[in-house]
Structures are given as structure tokens and as C-alpha cells.
PDB file of C-alpha atoms in Angstrom:
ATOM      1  CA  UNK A 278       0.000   0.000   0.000  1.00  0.00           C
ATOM      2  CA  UNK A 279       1.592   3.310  -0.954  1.00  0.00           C
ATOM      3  CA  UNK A 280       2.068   5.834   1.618  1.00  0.00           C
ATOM      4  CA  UNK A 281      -0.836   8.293   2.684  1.00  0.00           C
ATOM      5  CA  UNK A 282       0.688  11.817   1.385  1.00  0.00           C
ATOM      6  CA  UNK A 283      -0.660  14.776   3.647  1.00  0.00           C
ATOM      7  CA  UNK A 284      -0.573  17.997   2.339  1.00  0.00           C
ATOM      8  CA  UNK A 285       0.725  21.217   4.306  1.00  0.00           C
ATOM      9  CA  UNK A 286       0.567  24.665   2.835  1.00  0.00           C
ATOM     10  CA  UNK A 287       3.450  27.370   4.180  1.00  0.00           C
ATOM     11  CA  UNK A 288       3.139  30.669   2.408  1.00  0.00           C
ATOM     12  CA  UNK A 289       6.050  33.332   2.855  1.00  0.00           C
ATOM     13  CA  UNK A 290       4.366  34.257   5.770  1.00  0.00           C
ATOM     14  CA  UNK A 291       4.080  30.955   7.602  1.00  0.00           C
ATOM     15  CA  UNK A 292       1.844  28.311   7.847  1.00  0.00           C
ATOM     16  CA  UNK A 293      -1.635  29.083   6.288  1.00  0.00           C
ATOM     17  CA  UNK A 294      -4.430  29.295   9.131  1.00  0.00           C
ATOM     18  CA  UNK A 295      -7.706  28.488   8.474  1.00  0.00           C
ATOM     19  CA  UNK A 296      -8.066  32.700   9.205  1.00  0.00           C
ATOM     20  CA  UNK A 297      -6.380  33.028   6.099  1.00  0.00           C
ATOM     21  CA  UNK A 298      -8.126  33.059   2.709  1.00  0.00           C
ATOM     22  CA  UNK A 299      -7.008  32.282  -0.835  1.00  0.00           C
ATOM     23  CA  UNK A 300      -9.334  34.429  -2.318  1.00  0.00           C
ATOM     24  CA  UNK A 301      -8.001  37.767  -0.810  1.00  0.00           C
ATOM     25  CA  UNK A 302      -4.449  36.861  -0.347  1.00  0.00           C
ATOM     26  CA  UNK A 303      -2.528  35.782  -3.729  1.00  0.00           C
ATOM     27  CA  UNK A 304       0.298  34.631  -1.646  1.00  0.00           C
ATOM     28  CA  UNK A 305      -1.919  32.302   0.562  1.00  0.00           C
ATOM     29  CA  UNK A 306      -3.808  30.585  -2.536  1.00  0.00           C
ATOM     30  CA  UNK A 307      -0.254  30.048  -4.112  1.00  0.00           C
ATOM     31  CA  UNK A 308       0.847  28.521  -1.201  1.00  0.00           C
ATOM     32  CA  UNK A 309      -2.545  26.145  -1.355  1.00  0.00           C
ATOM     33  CA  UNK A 310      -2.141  26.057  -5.200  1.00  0.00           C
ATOM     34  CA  UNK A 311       1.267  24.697  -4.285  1.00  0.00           C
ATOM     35  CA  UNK A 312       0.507  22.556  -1.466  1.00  0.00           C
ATOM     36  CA  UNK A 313      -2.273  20.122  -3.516  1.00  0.00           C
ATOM     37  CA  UNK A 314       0.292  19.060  -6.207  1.00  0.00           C
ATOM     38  CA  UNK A 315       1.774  15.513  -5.003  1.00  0.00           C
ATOM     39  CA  UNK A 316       4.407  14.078  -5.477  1.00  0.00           C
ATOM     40  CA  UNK A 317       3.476  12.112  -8.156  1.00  0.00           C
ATOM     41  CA  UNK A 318       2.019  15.680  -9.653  1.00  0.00           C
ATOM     42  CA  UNK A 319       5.924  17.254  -9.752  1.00  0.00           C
ATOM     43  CA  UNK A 320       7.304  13.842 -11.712  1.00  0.00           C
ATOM     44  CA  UNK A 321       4.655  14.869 -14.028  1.00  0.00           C
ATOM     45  CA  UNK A 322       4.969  18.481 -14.315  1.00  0.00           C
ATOM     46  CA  UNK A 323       9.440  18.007 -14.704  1.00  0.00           C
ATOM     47  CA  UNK A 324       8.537  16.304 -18.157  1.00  0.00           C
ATOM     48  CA  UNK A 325       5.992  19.111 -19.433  1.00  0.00           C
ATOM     49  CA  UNK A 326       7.280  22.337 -21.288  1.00  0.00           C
ATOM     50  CA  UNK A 327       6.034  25.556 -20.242  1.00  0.00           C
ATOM     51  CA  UNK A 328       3.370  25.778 -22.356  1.00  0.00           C
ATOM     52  CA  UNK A 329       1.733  22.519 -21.411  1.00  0.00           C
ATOM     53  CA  UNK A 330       2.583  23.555 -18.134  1.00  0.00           C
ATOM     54  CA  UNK A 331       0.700  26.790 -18.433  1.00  0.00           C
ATOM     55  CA  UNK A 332      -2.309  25.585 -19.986  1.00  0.00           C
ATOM     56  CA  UNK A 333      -3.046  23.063 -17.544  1.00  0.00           C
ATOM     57  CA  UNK A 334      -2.975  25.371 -14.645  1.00  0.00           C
ATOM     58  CA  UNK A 335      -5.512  27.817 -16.242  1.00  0.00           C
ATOM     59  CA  UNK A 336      -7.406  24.603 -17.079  1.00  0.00           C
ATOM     60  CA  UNK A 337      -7.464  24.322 -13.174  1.00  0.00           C
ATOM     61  CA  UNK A 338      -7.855  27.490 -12.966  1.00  0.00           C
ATOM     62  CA  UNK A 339     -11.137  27.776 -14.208  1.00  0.00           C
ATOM     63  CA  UNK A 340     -12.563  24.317 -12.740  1.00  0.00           C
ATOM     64  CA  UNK A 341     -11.525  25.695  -9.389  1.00  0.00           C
ATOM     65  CA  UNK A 342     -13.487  28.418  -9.940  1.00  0.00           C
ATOM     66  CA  UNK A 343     -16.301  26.523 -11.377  1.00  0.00           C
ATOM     67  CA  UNK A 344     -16.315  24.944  -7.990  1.00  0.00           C
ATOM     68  CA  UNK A 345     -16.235  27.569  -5.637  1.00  0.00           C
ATOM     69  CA  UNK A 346     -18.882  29.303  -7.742  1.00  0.00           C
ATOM     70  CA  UNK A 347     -21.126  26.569  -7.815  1.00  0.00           C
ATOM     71  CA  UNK A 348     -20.339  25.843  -3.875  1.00  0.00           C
ATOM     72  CA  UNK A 349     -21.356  29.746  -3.245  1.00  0.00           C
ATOM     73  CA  UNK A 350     -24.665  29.051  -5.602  1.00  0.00           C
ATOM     74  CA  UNK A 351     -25.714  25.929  -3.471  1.00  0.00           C
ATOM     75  CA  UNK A 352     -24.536  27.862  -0.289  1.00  0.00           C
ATOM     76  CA  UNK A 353     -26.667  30.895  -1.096  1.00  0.00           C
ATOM     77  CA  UNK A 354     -29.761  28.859  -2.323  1.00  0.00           C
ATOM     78  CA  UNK A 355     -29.453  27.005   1.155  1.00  0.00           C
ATOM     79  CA  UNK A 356     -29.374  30.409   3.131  1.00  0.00           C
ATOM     80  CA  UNK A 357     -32.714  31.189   1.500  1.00  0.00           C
ATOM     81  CA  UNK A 358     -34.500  27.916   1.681  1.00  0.00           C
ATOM     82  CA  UNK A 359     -33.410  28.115   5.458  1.00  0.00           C
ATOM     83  CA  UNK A 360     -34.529  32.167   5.760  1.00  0.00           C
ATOM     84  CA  UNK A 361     -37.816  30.822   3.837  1.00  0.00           C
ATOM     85  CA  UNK A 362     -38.442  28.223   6.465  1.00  0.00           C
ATOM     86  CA  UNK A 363     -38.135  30.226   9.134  1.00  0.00           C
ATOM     87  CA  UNK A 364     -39.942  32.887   8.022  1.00  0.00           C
ATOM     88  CA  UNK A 365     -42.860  30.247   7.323  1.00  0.00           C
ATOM     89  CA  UNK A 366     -42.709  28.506  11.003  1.00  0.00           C
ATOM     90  CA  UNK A 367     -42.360  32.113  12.208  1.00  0.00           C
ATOM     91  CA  UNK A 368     -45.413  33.023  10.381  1.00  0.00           C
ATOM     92  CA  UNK A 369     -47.473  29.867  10.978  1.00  0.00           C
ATOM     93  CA  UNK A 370     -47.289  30.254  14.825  1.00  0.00           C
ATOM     94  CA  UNK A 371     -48.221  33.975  15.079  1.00  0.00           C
ATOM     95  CA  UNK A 372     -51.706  32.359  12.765  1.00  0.00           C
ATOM     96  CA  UNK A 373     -51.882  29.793  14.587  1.00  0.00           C
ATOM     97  CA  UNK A 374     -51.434  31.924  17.794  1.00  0.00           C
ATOM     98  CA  UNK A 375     -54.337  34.342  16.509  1.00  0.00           C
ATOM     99  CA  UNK A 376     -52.409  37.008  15.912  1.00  0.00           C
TER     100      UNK A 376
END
């Protein structure tokens, strides 16, 4: 069984806390950028010339952010359903309270 490969993510600035965020910090989401490519990933990326090299990261680029946009969709959607349902229970025990 290969071994389990655990990730760390040290900007310049340290280690990244979870108070830091890679979507206002371009050093922090470099250093996460950085810390998700195994092993395995850096054998792969020596035999790739720049090009390929750039191409593929823009590639992840954009399903990254196809991600976190579709996370912040569900997440929002959520927010209201749970807003809606409150504002129904709310409202259904002031009727059923006569008021």
C-alpha cells in the first residue's frame, strides 16, 4: 500500500491558518495552489514544457473556480430555503397563535 501523502501549505508568511483566505491573499492561494500538487504531480509536471505547463494550470484554474462558484450558488440557495423556512414557522405560529 503506498504511503498516505498529507498535504501542508506554508506561504512566505508561515503556515496558512484556516483565518487566512485564498481568495483575498494571492500569496496564501499560491501557497494552497502549491501545497495540492503531489508528489506524483511534480514527476509529471518536470517532463511538461512551459506551455503545457501553463495551460493546464488555467485549465485548473477555471474548474476551481467553477467549484467555488457553484459551492457559493448551493450555499446561497441554502441560506434562502433556510430564511424561507423560518420565516414560514415564524409566520405559521403567530396564525396559529391568533395574531
Amino acid at each position: 500500500m503506498p504511503e498516505v501523502w498529507r498535504p501542508y501549505f506554508l506561504s512566505i508568511n508561515g503556515p496558512v491558518s484556516v483565518t487566512d483566505s485564498v481568495i483575498l491573499n494571492g500569496e496564501t492561494a499560491t501557497a494552497v495552489a502549491a501545497g495540492l500538487c503531489t508528489p506524483e504531480d511534480a514527476k509529471v509536471l518536470a517532463g511538461r514544457t512551459d506551455p503545457q505547463i501553463i495551460n493546464e494550470s488555467l485549465a485548473l484554474t477555471i474548474q476551481c473556480t467553477a467549484t467555488v462558484s457553484n459551492m457559493g450558488r448551493r450555499l446561497h440557495v441554502r441560506n434562502m430555503e433556510v430564511k424561507s423556512a423560518a420565516f414560514s414557522s415564524h409566520h405559521f405560529t403567530k396564525v396559529a397563535e391568533g395574531e
